[in-house]
Amino acid sequence: MRNTLSTQLIFDLSSPGRRAARLPQCDVPTRAVEELIPAKFLAQKPLPLPEVAEPDIVRHYVNLSTLNMSVDTHFYPLGSCTMKYNPKRHERLSKLSGIVDVHPYQQADRMQGLLAILYEMQNMLGEIAGLPAVSLQPAAGAQGELTALMVAAAYFRDKGENRRKVLFPASAHGTNPASAAIAGFDCVQLPATANGLMDVEELRKLADSSTACLMVTNPNTLGLFEKQIAEVAKIIHDVGGLVYIDGANMNAIMGITRPGDFGGDMMHYNVHKTFTGPHGAGGPGSGPIAVRDFLRPYLPAPIIEKATAENGKTVYQLVTPEKTIGKVRTFFGNVGILIRGYCYLRTLGPEGVRKAAEHAILNANYLKAILKDILPAAHGEYCLHEFVASASKLAKEKQISAMDIAKRLLDFGFHAPTVYFPLVVPEALMMEPTETESKATLDAFAETIRKITEESAEFLHDAPHSLPVSRPNDVQAARQPVLSWSPKVGV
């Protein structure tokens, strides 16, 4: 049974005089606090802290923690944002003393072990991407996008070219145009074809000598592989532009195909999603970028290189690329997540990495197939790691929306899929089960959706029914969050 006290603010649990600990009588002469602390540092009056006993505190926070949904506690089919289980072995390995005890300002010759790991990580990411030059610095995927665009801008400046235009498909992640705009480029959106892929003929019309870059996610946000990607890349390269691959969906293709092989010039990874790392709610993340050799001189510093010392020993050095854009983050990036990703890759090896992608594809297609009669996918008979179902028929016939289904799933202990994205699909529910989920979990999830669609629309419109908060105004909650506590009037 849920302890409803846990959903009260700890201030509301407060009772005057209640204490978690009581100090013994002071056995030395006491002095007034005003004698010990300058007046300018003293508060005008005691802070309104809650007065609670130790059991109140422990139960409050423990119960609050159980209200949270995570990949460790719930199935989390969040499309367009891989949320897969993180093996705890990588947590343990990333906390070895030789790694966590390294000081950020330690000299390179005193942290050769850590640099050796990061050097190998650079090489593995370059090999998987098919793009040999790697910077580990960016702290997350969106920063990786911005970093790569800054590298592209530096490259074109160096060539004396003033290219302003960045193209992206209508189904692109919202961070793509945002990153391009922040990097100083003009954004131009490409329409999609009826089958959900990029419109190559429209691209041919829009690509010209002002084009700096095409940003494309492959497989795209509909879970479809852009079959004409090689032709797309040729169109951009023929006008002197660069092709940027958004690596958010690498979980579907790692070990199977490589962005560098199908025409990409730059890409970013989400190490925390594609490989491993506890993430969510804004971090921690890691977004290294991989680029072709001719872009290597512009990468952020430092890059880690291997050399041979005079005594014949192998040494790892920190190198600043000749025309670097500078630093985009401190030191080498988010090392903790990079180490976890390194452990993931070394644990699975090349065959294991490929199998992880294949299982992710299998799971997505299985879930898509068993839901097709109630939530048909918008495009294609076959998907990769994710698919976008549509509740438009349910909305029309039963007045049950994608949001109703998403909210009601929370009552059954499932995190909701991504809804209403991409915008090209009406009443969209984007689902990405990942390779780490079992058939039993997928069956239970599909059966729950089936039960939900048999419930009354009136009942679903008020879901969820079992959570402390039902349906907040999403826009108001985002723009006017209540983040501080104020005492009730008269208390």
CSV table of C-alpha atoms in Angstrom, one decimal:
chain,number,residue,atom,x,y,z
A,1,MET,CA,0.0,0.0,0.0
A,2,ARG,CA,1.4,3.4,-0.9
A,3,ASN,CA,2.4,5.6,2.0
A,4,THR,CA,0.5,8.8,1.1
A,5,LEU,CA,2.7,10.8,3.6
A,6,SER,CA,5.5,10.5,1.1
A,7,THR,CA,3.7,12.8,-1.4
A,8,GLN,CA,3.4,15.6,1.2
A,9,LEU,CA,6.1,18.2,1.3
A,10,ILE,CA,8.4,17.7,4.2
A,11,PHE,CA,7.4,21.1,5.4
A,12,ASP,CA,3.8,19.9,5.7
A,13,LEU,CA,5.1,17.0,7.9
A,14,SER,CA,6.7,19.5,10.2
A,15,SER,CA,5.6,19.7,13.8
A,16,PRO,CA,7.0,22.3,16.3
A,17,GLY,CA,9.6,20.8,18.7
A,18,ARG,CA,10.0,17.5,16.8
A,19,ARG,CA,13.7,16.7,16.3
A,20,ALA,CA,15.8,14.1,14.4
A,21,ALA,CA,18.6,14.5,16.9
A,22,ARG,CA,19.1,16.2,20.3
A,23,LEU,CA,22.5,17.5,21.3
A,24,PRO,CA,23.7,16.9,24.9
A,25,GLN,CA,24.1,19.8,27.3
A,26,CYS,CA,27.3,21.8,26.4
A,27,ASP,CA,30.1,21.0,28.9
A,28,VAL,CA,32.3,24.0,28.0
A,29,PRO,CA,31.7,27.7,28.4
A,30,THR,CA,29.3,29.0,25.7
A,31,ARG,CA,29.6,32.2,23.7
A,32,ALA,CA,27.0,34.0,21.7
A,33,VAL,CA,27.0,33.4,18.0
A,34,GLU,CA,27.3,37.2,17.4
A,35,GLU,CA,30.8,37.0,19.0
A,36,LEU,CA,31.9,34.3,16.7
A,37,ILE,CA,30.5,35.3,13.3
A,38,PRO,CA,30.5,38.8,11.8
A,39,ALA,CA,27.1,40.4,11.8
A,40,LYS,CA,27.0,40.7,7.9
A,41,PHE,CA,27.0,36.9,7.7
A,42,LEU,CA,24.2,36.3,10.2
A,43,ALA,CA,20.6,35.7,9.1
A,44,GLN,CA,18.0,38.2,10.3
A,45,LYS,CA,16.0,35.3,11.8
A,46,PRO,CA,16.1,31.5,11.9
A,47,LEU,CA,15.4,29.8,8.6
A,48,PRO,CA,12.0,28.1,8.3
A,49,LEU,CA,13.4,24.6,8.3
A,50,PRO,CA,11.0,21.7,8.8
A,51,GLU,CA,10.9,20.1,12.3
A,52,VAL,CA,10.7,16.4,11.8
A,53,ALA,CA,11.9,13.2,13.5
A,54,GLU,CA,14.4,10.8,11.8
A,55,PRO,CA,11.8,8.2,10.8
A,56,ASP,CA,9.8,11.1,9.1
A,57,ILE,CA,12.9,12.0,7.0
A,58,VAL,CA,13.9,8.5,6.1
A,59,ARG,CA,10.3,7.5,5.1
A,60,HIS,CA,9.7,10.7,3.2
A,61,TYR,CA,12.8,10.4,0.9
A,62,VAL,CA,12.7,6.6,0.5
A,63,ASN,CA,9.0,6.7,-0.5
A,64,LEU,CA,9.7,9.7,-2.9
A,65,SER,CA,12.4,7.6,-4.5
A,66,THR,CA,10.0,4.8,-5.3
A,67,LEU,CA,7.8,7.2,-7.3
A,68,ASN,CA,10.5,7.7,-9.9
A,69,MET,CA,10.5,5.7,-13.1
A,70,SER,CA,13.8,4.5,-14.5
A,71,VAL,CA,15.3,1.8,-16.7
A,72,ASP,CA,16.3,0.0,-13.5
A,73,THR,CA,12.7,-0.2,-12.3
A,74,HIS,CA,10.4,0.0,-15.4
A,75,PHE,CA,10.2,-0.8,-19.1
A,76,TYR,CA,11.1,2.5,-20.7
A,77,PRO,CA,10.2,2.4,-24.5
A,78,LEU,CA,11.1,6.0,-25.1
A,79,GLY,CA,11.4,6.4,-28.9
A,80,SER,CA,14.1,8.6,-30.4
A,81,CYS,CA,16.1,8.4,-27.2
A,82,THR,CA,17.6,5.0,-26.5
A,83,MET,CA,16.9,4.1,-22.8
A,84,LYS,CA,18.4,0.7,-22.4
A,85,TYR,CA,19.5,-1.1,-19.3
A,86,ASN,CA,23.0,-0.3,-18.1
A,87,PRO,CA,25.0,-3.3,-16.9
A,88,LYS,CA,26.2,-2.7,-13.3
A,89,ARG,CA,29.5,-4.3,-14.1
A,90,HIS,CA,30.5,-1.2,-16.0
A,91,GLU,CA,29.6,0.9,-13.0
A,92,ARG,CA,32.0,-1.1,-10.9
A,93,LEU,CA,34.8,-1.0,-13.4
A,94,SER,CA,34.5,2.8,-14.0
A,95,LYS,CA,35.0,3.4,-10.2
A,96,LEU,CA,38.4,1.6,-10.0
A,97,SER,CA,40.8,3.8,-7.9
A,98,GLY,CA,43.2,4.2,-10.8
A,99,ILE,CA,40.5,6.0,-12.7
A,100,VAL,CA,38.5,8.0,-10.2
A,101,ASP,CA,41.5,9.1,-8.2
A,102,VAL,CA,43.2,10.8,-11.2
A,103,HIS,CA,43.3,14.6,-10.6
A,104,PRO,CA,42.2,16.8,-13.6
A,105,TYR,CA,45.5,18.7,-13.5
A,106,GLN,CA,47.7,15.7,-13.2
A,107,GLN,CA,50.6,15.6,-15.7
A,108,ALA,CA,50.2,13.4,-18.8
A,109,ASP,CA,53.1,11.2,-17.7
A,110,ARG,CA,51.4,10.5,-14.4
A,111,MET,CA,48.1,9.2,-15.9
A,112,GLN,CA,49.3,7.0,-18.7
A,113,GLY,CA,46.8,4.3,-17.8
A,114,LEU,CA,43.8,6.6,-18.2
A,115,LEU,CA,45.1,8.1,-21.4
A,116,ALA,CA,45.6,4.6,-22.8
A,117,ILE,CA,41.9,3.8,-22.2
A,118,LEU,CA,40.8,7.1,-23.7
A,119,TYR,CA,43.1,6.6,-26.7
A,120,GLU,CA,41.6,3.1,-27.3
A,121,MET,CA,38.1,4.7,-26.9
A,122,GLN,CA,38.9,7.3,-29.6
A,123,ASN,CA,40.0,4.5,-32.0
A,124,MET,CA,37.0,2.3,-31.3
A,125,LEU,CA,34.6,5.2,-31.9
A,126,GLY,CA,36.4,6.0,-35.1
A,127,GLU,CA,36.3,2.4,-36.3
A,128,ILE,CA,32.5,2.0,-35.6
A,129,ALA,CA,31.8,5.4,-37.3
A,130,GLY,CA,34.1,4.8,-40.3
A,131,LEU,CA,35.5,8.3,-39.5
A,132,PRO,CA,39.0,8.1,-38.1
A,133,ALA,CA,39.5,11.5,-36.3
A,134,VAL,CA,37.7,11.7,-32.9
A,135,SER,CA,37.3,14.3,-30.2
A,136,LEU,CA,36.0,13.0,-26.8
A,137,GLN,CA,35.3,16.5,-25.5
A,138,PRO,CA,31.6,17.2,-26.1
A,139,ALA,CA,29.5,16.5,-23.0
A,140,ALA,CA,26.3,15.4,-24.7
A,141,GLY,CA,24.8,14.7,-28.1
A,142,ALA,CA,23.5,18.2,-28.7
A,143,GLN,CA,26.9,19.7,-27.8
A,144,GLY,CA,28.4,17.2,-30.2
A,145,GLU,CA,26.2,18.6,-33.0
A,146,LEU,CA,27.2,22.1,-32.2
A,147,THR,CA,30.9,21.2,-31.9
A,148,ALA,CA,30.8,19.5,-35.3
A,149,LEU,CA,29.1,22.5,-36.9
A,150,MET,CA,31.8,24.7,-35.4
A,151,VAL,CA,34.4,22.5,-36.9
A,152,ALA,CA,32.6,22.7,-40.3
A,153,ALA,CA,32.4,26.5,-40.0
A,154,ALA,CA,36.2,26.7,-39.2
A,155,TYR,CA,36.9,24.4,-42.2
A,156,PHE,CA,34.9,26.7,-44.6
A,157,ARG,CA,36.4,29.8,-43.2
A,158,ASP,CA,39.8,28.4,-43.7
A,159,LYS,CA,38.9,27.7,-47.4
A,160,GLY,CA,37.7,31.3,-47.7
A,161,GLU,CA,34.1,30.1,-48.4
A,162,ASN,CA,31.1,31.9,-46.8
A,163,ARG,CA,28.5,29.0,-46.7
A,164,ARG,CA,25.5,29.8,-44.7
A,165,LYS,CA,22.9,27.1,-45.3
A,166,VAL,CA,22.3,24.0,-43.3
A,167,LEU,CA,19.6,21.5,-44.6
A,168,PHE,CA,17.7,19.0,-42.5
A,169,PRO,CA,14.7,16.7,-43.0
A,170,ALA,CA,11.3,17.5,-41.6
A,171,SER,CA,11.6,14.5,-39.2
A,172,ALA,CA,14.9,15.7,-37.8
A,173,HIS,CA,15.5,15.9,-34.0
A,174,GLY,CA,14.8,19.4,-32.8
A,175,THR,CA,18.4,19.8,-31.7
A,176,ASN,CA,19.6,19.8,-35.3
A,177,PRO,CA,18.2,23.2,-36.4
A,178,ALA,CA,18.8,24.6,-32.9
A,179,SER,CA,22.5,23.6,-33.1
A,180,ALA,CA,22.8,25.0,-36.6
A,181,ALA,CA,21.2,28.3,-35.6
A,182,ILE,CA,23.5,28.6,-32.5
A,183,ALA,CA,26.5,28.0,-34.8
A,184,GLY,CA,25.4,30.9,-37.0
A,185,PHE,CA,23.9,29.0,-39.9
A,186,ASP,CA,20.6,29.5,-41.7
A,187,CYS,CA,18.3,26.5,-41.4
A,188,VAL,CA,16.3,25.1,-44.3
A,189,GLN,CA,13.9,22.2,-43.8
A,190,LEU,CA,13.4,19.5,-46.4
A,191,PRO,CA,10.0,17.8,-46.9
A,192,ALA,CA,9.5,14.1,-46.5
A,193,THR,CA,8.2,11.8,-49.1
A,194,ALA,CA,5.0,9.8,-48.6
A,195,ASN,CA,7.0,6.8,-47.5
A,196,GLY,CA,8.7,8.8,-44.7
A,197,LEU,CA,12.1,9.2,-46.3
A,198,MET,CA,14.0,12.3,-47.4
A,199,ASP,CA,12.8,13.8,-50.6
A,200,VAL,CA,15.9,13.5,-52.8
A,201,GLU,CA,14.4,15.6,-55.6
A,202,GLU,CA,13.7,18.5,-53.2
A,203,LEU,CA,17.2,18.1,-51.9
A,204,ARG,CA,18.6,18.4,-55.4
A,205,LYS,CA,16.7,21.7,-55.9
A,206,LEU,CA,17.9,23.2,-52.5
A,207,ALA,CA,21.5,22.1,-52.5
A,208,ASP,CA,23.8,24.7,-54.0
A,209,SER,CA,27.1,26.5,-53.4
A,210,SER,CA,25.8,28.2,-50.3
A,211,THR,CA,25.2,24.8,-48.6
A,212,ALA,CA,27.5,24.2,-45.7
A,213,CYS,CA,26.0,21.0,-44.4
A,214,LEU,CA,23.1,18.5,-44.5
A,215,MET,CA,22.2,17.2,-41.1
A,216,VAL,CA,20.5,13.8,-41.2
A,217,THR,CA,19.7,11.0,-38.8
A,218,ASN,CA,20.0,7.6,-40.2
A,219,PRO,CA,18.0,5.5,-39.4
A,220,ASN,CA,15.6,8.4,-39.2
A,221,THR,CA,13.2,9.3,-36.4
A,222,LEU,CA,10.5,7.1,-38.1
A,223,GLY,CA,12.8,4.1,-37.6
A,224,LEU,CA,13.5,3.9,-41.3
A,225,PHE,CA,16.9,3.6,-43.0
A,226,GLU,CA,17.4,6.4,-45.6
A,227,LYS,CA,18.0,4.0,-48.5
A,228,GLN,CA,19.2,6.7,-50.8
A,229,ILE,CA,21.8,8.1,-48.4
A,230,ALA,CA,24.7,7.4,-50.8
A,231,GLU,CA,23.0,9.5,-53.5
A,232,VAL,CA,22.0,12.1,-50.9
A,233,ALA,CA,25.7,12.4,-49.8
A,234,LYS,CA,26.8,12.7,-53.5
A,235,ILE,CA,24.4,15.6,-54.1
A,236,ILE,CA,25.8,17.5,-51.0
A,237,HIS,CA,29.4,16.6,-51.9
A,238,ASP,CA,29.0,17.7,-55.5
A,239,VAL,CA,28.1,21.3,-54.3
A,240,GLY,CA,31.1,21.3,-51.9
A,241,GLY,CA,29.0,20.7,-48.7
A,242,LEU,CA,29.5,18.3,-45.8
A,243,VAL,CA,27.2,15.5,-44.6
A,244,TYR,CA,26.5,15.4,-40.8
A,245,ILE,CA,25.1,12.2,-39.4
A,246,ASP,CA,23.1,12.6,-36.1
A,247,GLY,CA,24.3,9.5,-34.2
A,248,ALA,CA,21.3,9.4,-31.8
A,249,ASN,CA,20.1,6.2,-33.6
A,250,MET,CA,23.4,4.4,-33.7
A,251,ASN,CA,22.0,1.6,-31.6
A,252,ALA,CA,20.3,0.3,-34.7
A,253,ILE,CA,23.3,0.2,-37.0
A,254,MET,CA,26.4,-0.2,-34.9
A,255,GLY,CA,28.5,-3.1,-36.2
A,256,ILE,CA,26.3,-3.4,-39.2
A,257,THR,CA,27.0,-0.3,-41.3
A,258,ARG,CA,29.1,2.8,-40.8
A,259,PRO,CA,28.2,6.5,-41.4
A,260,GLY,CA,31.6,7.1,-43.0
A,261,ASP,CA,30.9,4.3,-45.5
A,262,PHE,CA,27.5,5.7,-46.6
A,263,GLY,CA,28.7,9.2,-47.1
A,264,GLY,CA,28.9,11.0,-43.7
A,265,ASP,CA,31.7,13.4,-43.1
A,266,MET,CA,31.0,14.1,-39.4
A,267,MET,CA,28.8,12.5,-36.7
A,268,HIS,CA,28.3,12.6,-32.9
A,269,TYR,CA,27.7,9.7,-30.5
A,270,ASN,CA,25.5,9.5,-27.5
A,271,VAL,CA,27.8,7.2,-25.5
A,272,HIS,CA,25.4,7.3,-22.6
A,273,LYS,CA,22.6,5.8,-24.7
A,274,THR,CA,24.2,3.8,-27.5
A,275,PHE,CA,26.6,2.1,-25.3
A,276,THR,CA,26.1,2.5,-21.5
A,277,GLY,CA,25.9,5.0,-18.7
A,278,PRO,CA,23.2,6.0,-16.3
A,279,HIS,CA,21.4,8.9,-17.8
A,280,GLY,CA,18.1,10.7,-17.9
A,281,ALA,CA,16.8,14.1,-16.8
A,282,GLY,CA,19.6,16.0,-18.4
A,283,GLY,CA,22.7,13.9,-17.7
A,284,PRO,CA,25.3,12.9,-17.3
A,285,GLY,CA,26.1,12.5,-21.0
A,286,SER,CA,28.9,12.2,-23.4
A,287,GLY,CA,28.8,13.2,-27.1
A,288,PRO,CA,32.1,12.6,-28.8
A,289,ILE,CA,32.4,13.5,-32.5
A,290,ALA,CA,34.1,11.6,-35.3
A,291,VAL,CA,35.1,13.3,-38.6
A,292,ARG,CA,37.0,12.6,-41.7
A,293,ASP,CA,40.8,13.1,-41.8
A,294,PHE,CA,40.6,16.5,-43.6
A,295,LEU,CA,38.6,17.9,-40.6
A,296,ARG,CA,41.0,16.6,-38.0
A,297,PRO,CA,43.0,19.9,-37.7
A,298,TYR,CA,39.9,21.7,-36.5
A,299,LEU,CA,38.9,19.3,-33.7
A,300,PRO,CA,38.7,20.6,-30.1
A,301,ALA,CA,41.8,20.0,-28.0
A,302,PRO,CA,43.2,17.9,-26.6
A,303,ILE,CA,43.4,14.8,-28.8
A,304,ILE,CA,45.2,11.8,-27.4
A,305,GLU,CA,48.0,10.3,-29.5
A,306,LYS,CA,50.3,7.3,-29.1
A,307,ALA,CA,54.0,7.8,-29.5
A,308,THR,CA,57.3,6.0,-28.8
A,309,ALA,CA,59.7,7.5,-26.3
A,310,GLU,CA,63.5,7.6,-26.6
A,311,ASN,CA,63.7,4.6,-24.4
A,312,GLY,CA,61.4,2.7,-26.7
A,313,LYS,CA,58.4,2.7,-24.4
A,314,THR,CA,54.9,3.6,-25.6
A,315,VAL,CA,53.6,6.9,-24.3
A,316,TYR,CA,50.3,8.7,-24.6
A,317,GLN,CA,50.4,12.4,-25.3
A,318,LEU,CA,47.9,15.3,-25.2
A,319,VAL,CA,48.0,17.0,-28.6
A,320,THR,CA,46.4,20.2,-29.8
A,321,PRO,CA,45.2,20.0,-33.4
A,322,GLU,CA,46.9,22.6,-35.7
A,323,LYS,CA,43.7,24.7,-36.3
A,324,THR,CA,41.6,23.7,-33.4
A,325,ILE,CA,38.4,25.5,-32.6
A,326,GLY,CA,39.5,25.4,-28.9
A,327,LYS,CA,37.9,23.7,-26.0
A,328,VAL,CA,34.2,23.0,-25.8
A,329,ARG,CA,34.4,21.4,-22.3
A,330,THR,CA,36.9,20.9,-19.6
A,331,PHE,CA,39.8,18.4,-19.9
A,332,PHE,CA,38.9,15.3,-22.0
A,333,GLY,CA,35.1,15.4,-21.7
A,334,ASN,CA,32.9,13.5,-19.4
A,335,VAL,CA,35.4,10.8,-18.5
A,336,GLY,CA,33.1,8.8,-16.2
A,337,ILE,CA,30.6,8.1,-19.1
A,338,LEU,CA,33.4,7.5,-21.6
A,339,ILE,CA,34.9,4.8,-19.3
A,340,ARG,CA,31.5,3.1,-19.0
A,341,GLY,CA,31.2,3.1,-22.8
A,342,TYR,CA,34.7,1.7,-23.1
A,343,CYS,CA,33.8,-1.1,-20.8
A,344,TYR,CA,30.6,-1.8,-22.8
A,345,LEU,CA,32.6,-2.1,-26.1
A,346,ARG,CA,35.4,-4.2,-24.6
A,347,THR,CA,32.8,-6.5,-22.9
A,348,LEU,CA,30.8,-7.1,-26.1
A,349,GLY,CA,33.5,-7.0,-28.7
A,350,PRO,CA,32.8,-6.5,-32.4
A,351,GLU,CA,30.4,-9.4,-32.7
A,352,GLY,CA,28.5,-8.5,-29.5
A,353,VAL,CA,28.1,-4.9,-30.6
A,354,ARG,CA,26.5,-6.1,-33.9
A,355,LYS,CA,24.3,-8.6,-32.1
A,356,ALA,CA,23.0,-5.8,-29.8
A,357,ALA,CA,21.9,-3.8,-32.8
A,358,GLU,CA,20.3,-6.9,-34.4
A,359,HIS,CA,18.4,-7.7,-31.2
A,360,ALA,CA,17.2,-4.1,-30.9
A,361,ILE,CA,15.8,-4.3,-34.5
A,362,LEU,CA,14.2,-7.7,-33.8
A,363,ASN,CA,12.5,-6.4,-30.6
A,364,ALA,CA,11.2,-3.3,-32.4
A,365,ASN,CA,9.8,-5.3,-35.3
A,366,TYR,CA,8.2,-7.8,-32.9
A,367,LEU,CA,6.5,-5.1,-30.9
A,368,LYS,CA,5.4,-3.3,-34.1
A,369,ALA,CA,3.9,-6.6,-35.4
A,370,ILE,CA,1.8,-7.4,-32.3
A,371,LEU,CA,0.4,-3.9,-32.0
A,372,LYS,CA,-0.3,-3.4,-35.7
A,373,ASP,CA,-4.1,-4.1,-35.4
A,374,ILE,CA,-4.7,-1.5,-32.8
A,375,LEU,CA,-1.8,1.0,-33.3
A,376,PRO,CA,-0.6,0.6,-36.9
A,377,ALA,CA,2.8,2.1,-37.8
A,378,ALA,CA,2.7,5.1,-40.1
A,379,HIS,CA,5.3,4.0,-42.6
A,380,GLY,CA,6.8,0.7,-43.9
A,381,GLU,CA,6.4,-2.9,-43.1
A,382,TYR,CA,9.8,-3.2,-41.6
A,383,CYS,CA,11.5,-0.8,-39.2
A,384,LEU,CA,14.9,-0.7,-37.5
A,385,HIS,CA,15.3,0.1,-33.8
A,386,GLU,CA,12.1,2.0,-33.3
A,387,PHE,CA,8.8,2.7,-35.0
A,388,VAL,CA,6.1,5.4,-35.0
A,389,ALA,CA,2.6,4.1,-34.4
A,390,SER,CA,-0.5,6.3,-34.9
A,391,ALA,CA,-3.6,6.5,-32.7
A,392,SER,CA,-5.4,8.6,-35.3
A,393,LYS,CA,-8.0,5.8,-36.0
A,394,LEU,CA,-8.6,5.4,-32.2
A,395,ALA,CA,-9.0,9.2,-31.9
A,396,LYS,CA,-11.5,9.3,-34.7
A,397,GLU,CA,-13.6,6.3,-33.7
A,398,LYS,CA,-13.3,6.2,-29.9
A,399,GLN,CA,-11.9,9.7,-29.0
A,400,ILE,CA,-8.9,8.0,-27.5
A,401,SER,CA,-5.7,10.0,-28.1
A,402,ALA,CA,-2.0,9.2,-28.1
A,403,MET,CA,-1.7,11.2,-24.9
A,404,ASP,CA,-4.6,9.2,-23.2
A,405,ILE,CA,-2.7,5.9,-23.9
A,406,ALA,CA,0.6,7.3,-22.8
A,407,LYS,CA,-0.8,8.7,-19.5
A,408,ARG,CA,-2.8,5.5,-18.7
A,409,LEU,CA,0.3,3.3,-19.2
A,410,LEU,CA,1.8,5.0,-16.1
A,411,ASP,CA,-0.9,3.4,-14.0
A,412,PHE,CA,0.3,-0.1,-15.2
A,413,GLY,CA,3.9,0.6,-14.4
A,414,PHE,CA,5.2,1.3,-17.9
A,415,HIS,CA,7.0,4.5,-18.8
A,416,ALA,CA,5.1,6.2,-21.7
A,417,PRO,CA,6.5,6.2,-25.2
A,418,THR,CA,7.4,9.5,-26.9
A,419,VAL,CA,4.2,11.1,-28.2
A,420,TYR,CA,3.4,13.6,-30.9
A,421,PHE,CA,6.9,13.3,-32.5
A,422,PRO,CA,7.8,13.4,-35.3
A,423,LEU,CA,5.2,16.0,-36.3
A,424,VAL,CA,4.8,14.3,-39.7
A,425,VAL,CA,2.7,11.5,-38.0
A,426,PRO,CA,-0.7,12.4,-36.5
A,427,GLU,CA,-1.3,11.1,-33.0
A,428,ALA,CA,2.2,9.7,-33.0
A,429,LEU,CA,3.5,7.2,-30.4
A,430,MET,CA,7.2,6.5,-31.0
A,431,MET,CA,8.5,3.3,-29.4
A,432,GLU,CA,12.0,2.0,-29.0
A,433,PRO,CA,12.1,-1.2,-26.9
A,434,THR,CA,15.9,-1.7,-27.2
A,435,GLU,CA,17.7,-5.0,-27.2
A,436,THR,CA,17.7,-5.4,-23.4
A,437,GLU,CA,14.0,-6.2,-23.1
A,438,SER,CA,12.6,-9.8,-23.1
A,439,LYS,CA,9.7,-11.2,-25.1
A,440,ALA,CA,7.7,-11.4,-21.9
A,441,THR,CA,8.1,-7.7,-21.2
A,442,LEU,CA,7.1,-6.8,-24.8
A,443,ASP,CA,4.1,-9.1,-24.6
A,444,ALA,CA,2.9,-7.6,-21.3
A,445,PHE,CA,3.4,-4.1,-22.7
A,446,ALA,CA,1.3,-4.8,-25.9
A,447,GLU,CA,-1.4,-6.5,-23.8
A,448,THR,CA,-1.6,-3.5,-21.5
A,449,ILE,CA,-2.1,-1.2,-24.5
A,450,ARG,CA,-4.8,-3.5,-25.8
A,451,LYS,CA,-6.6,-3.3,-22.5
A,452,ILE,CA,-6.3,0.4,-22.4
A,453,THR,CA,-7.9,0.8,-25.8
A,454,GLU,CA,-10.9,-1.1,-24.5
A,455,GLU,CA,-11.5,1.3,-21.7
A,456,SER,CA,-13.9,4.2,-21.9
A,457,ALA,CA,-12.6,7.5,-23.4
A,458,GLU,CA,-14.0,9.4,-20.4
A,459,PHE,CA,-12.0,7.3,-18.0
A,460,LEU,CA,-8.8,7.6,-20.0
A,461,HIS,CA,-9.1,11.4,-20.4
A,462,ASP,CA,-8.4,11.7,-16.6
A,463,ALA,CA,-5.5,9.2,-16.5
A,464,PRO,CA,-3.2,8.5,-14.8
A,465,HIS,CA,-5.4,7.6,-11.8
A,466,SER,CA,-2.8,6.2,-9.4
A,467,LEU,CA,-0.1,8.8,-9.4
A,468,PRO,CA,0.2,11.9,-7.1
A,469,VAL,CA,-0.1,14.2,-10.1
A,470,SER,CA,-2.5,13.4,-12.9
A,471,ARG,CA,-2.4,15.8,-15.9
A,472,PRO,CA,-0.6,19.0,-15.3
A,473,ASN,CA,-0.7,21.7,-17.9
A,474,ASP,CA,2.5,20.7,-19.7
A,475,VAL,CA,3.2,24.2,-21.1
A,476,GLN,CA,2.5,26.0,-17.9
A,477,ALA,CA,4.5,23.4,-15.9
A,478,ALA,CA,7.5,23.9,-18.2
A,479,ARG,CA,7.3,27.7,-18.4
A,480,GLN,CA,6.1,28.5,-14.9
A,481,PRO,CA,7.6,25.7,-12.7
A,482,VAL,CA,7.0,25.9,-8.9
A,483,LEU,CA,10.4,25.2,-7.6
A,484,SER,CA,10.4,26.8,-4.2
A,485,TRP,CA,8.3,26.4,-1.0
A,486,SER,CA,6.4,29.2,0.6
A,487,PRO,CA,4.7,28.9,4.0
A,488,LYS,CA,0.9,28.9,4.1
A,489,VAL,CA,-0.6,32.2,5.1
A,490,GLY,CA,-1.3,32.3,8.9
A,491,VAL,CA,1.1,29.4,9.7
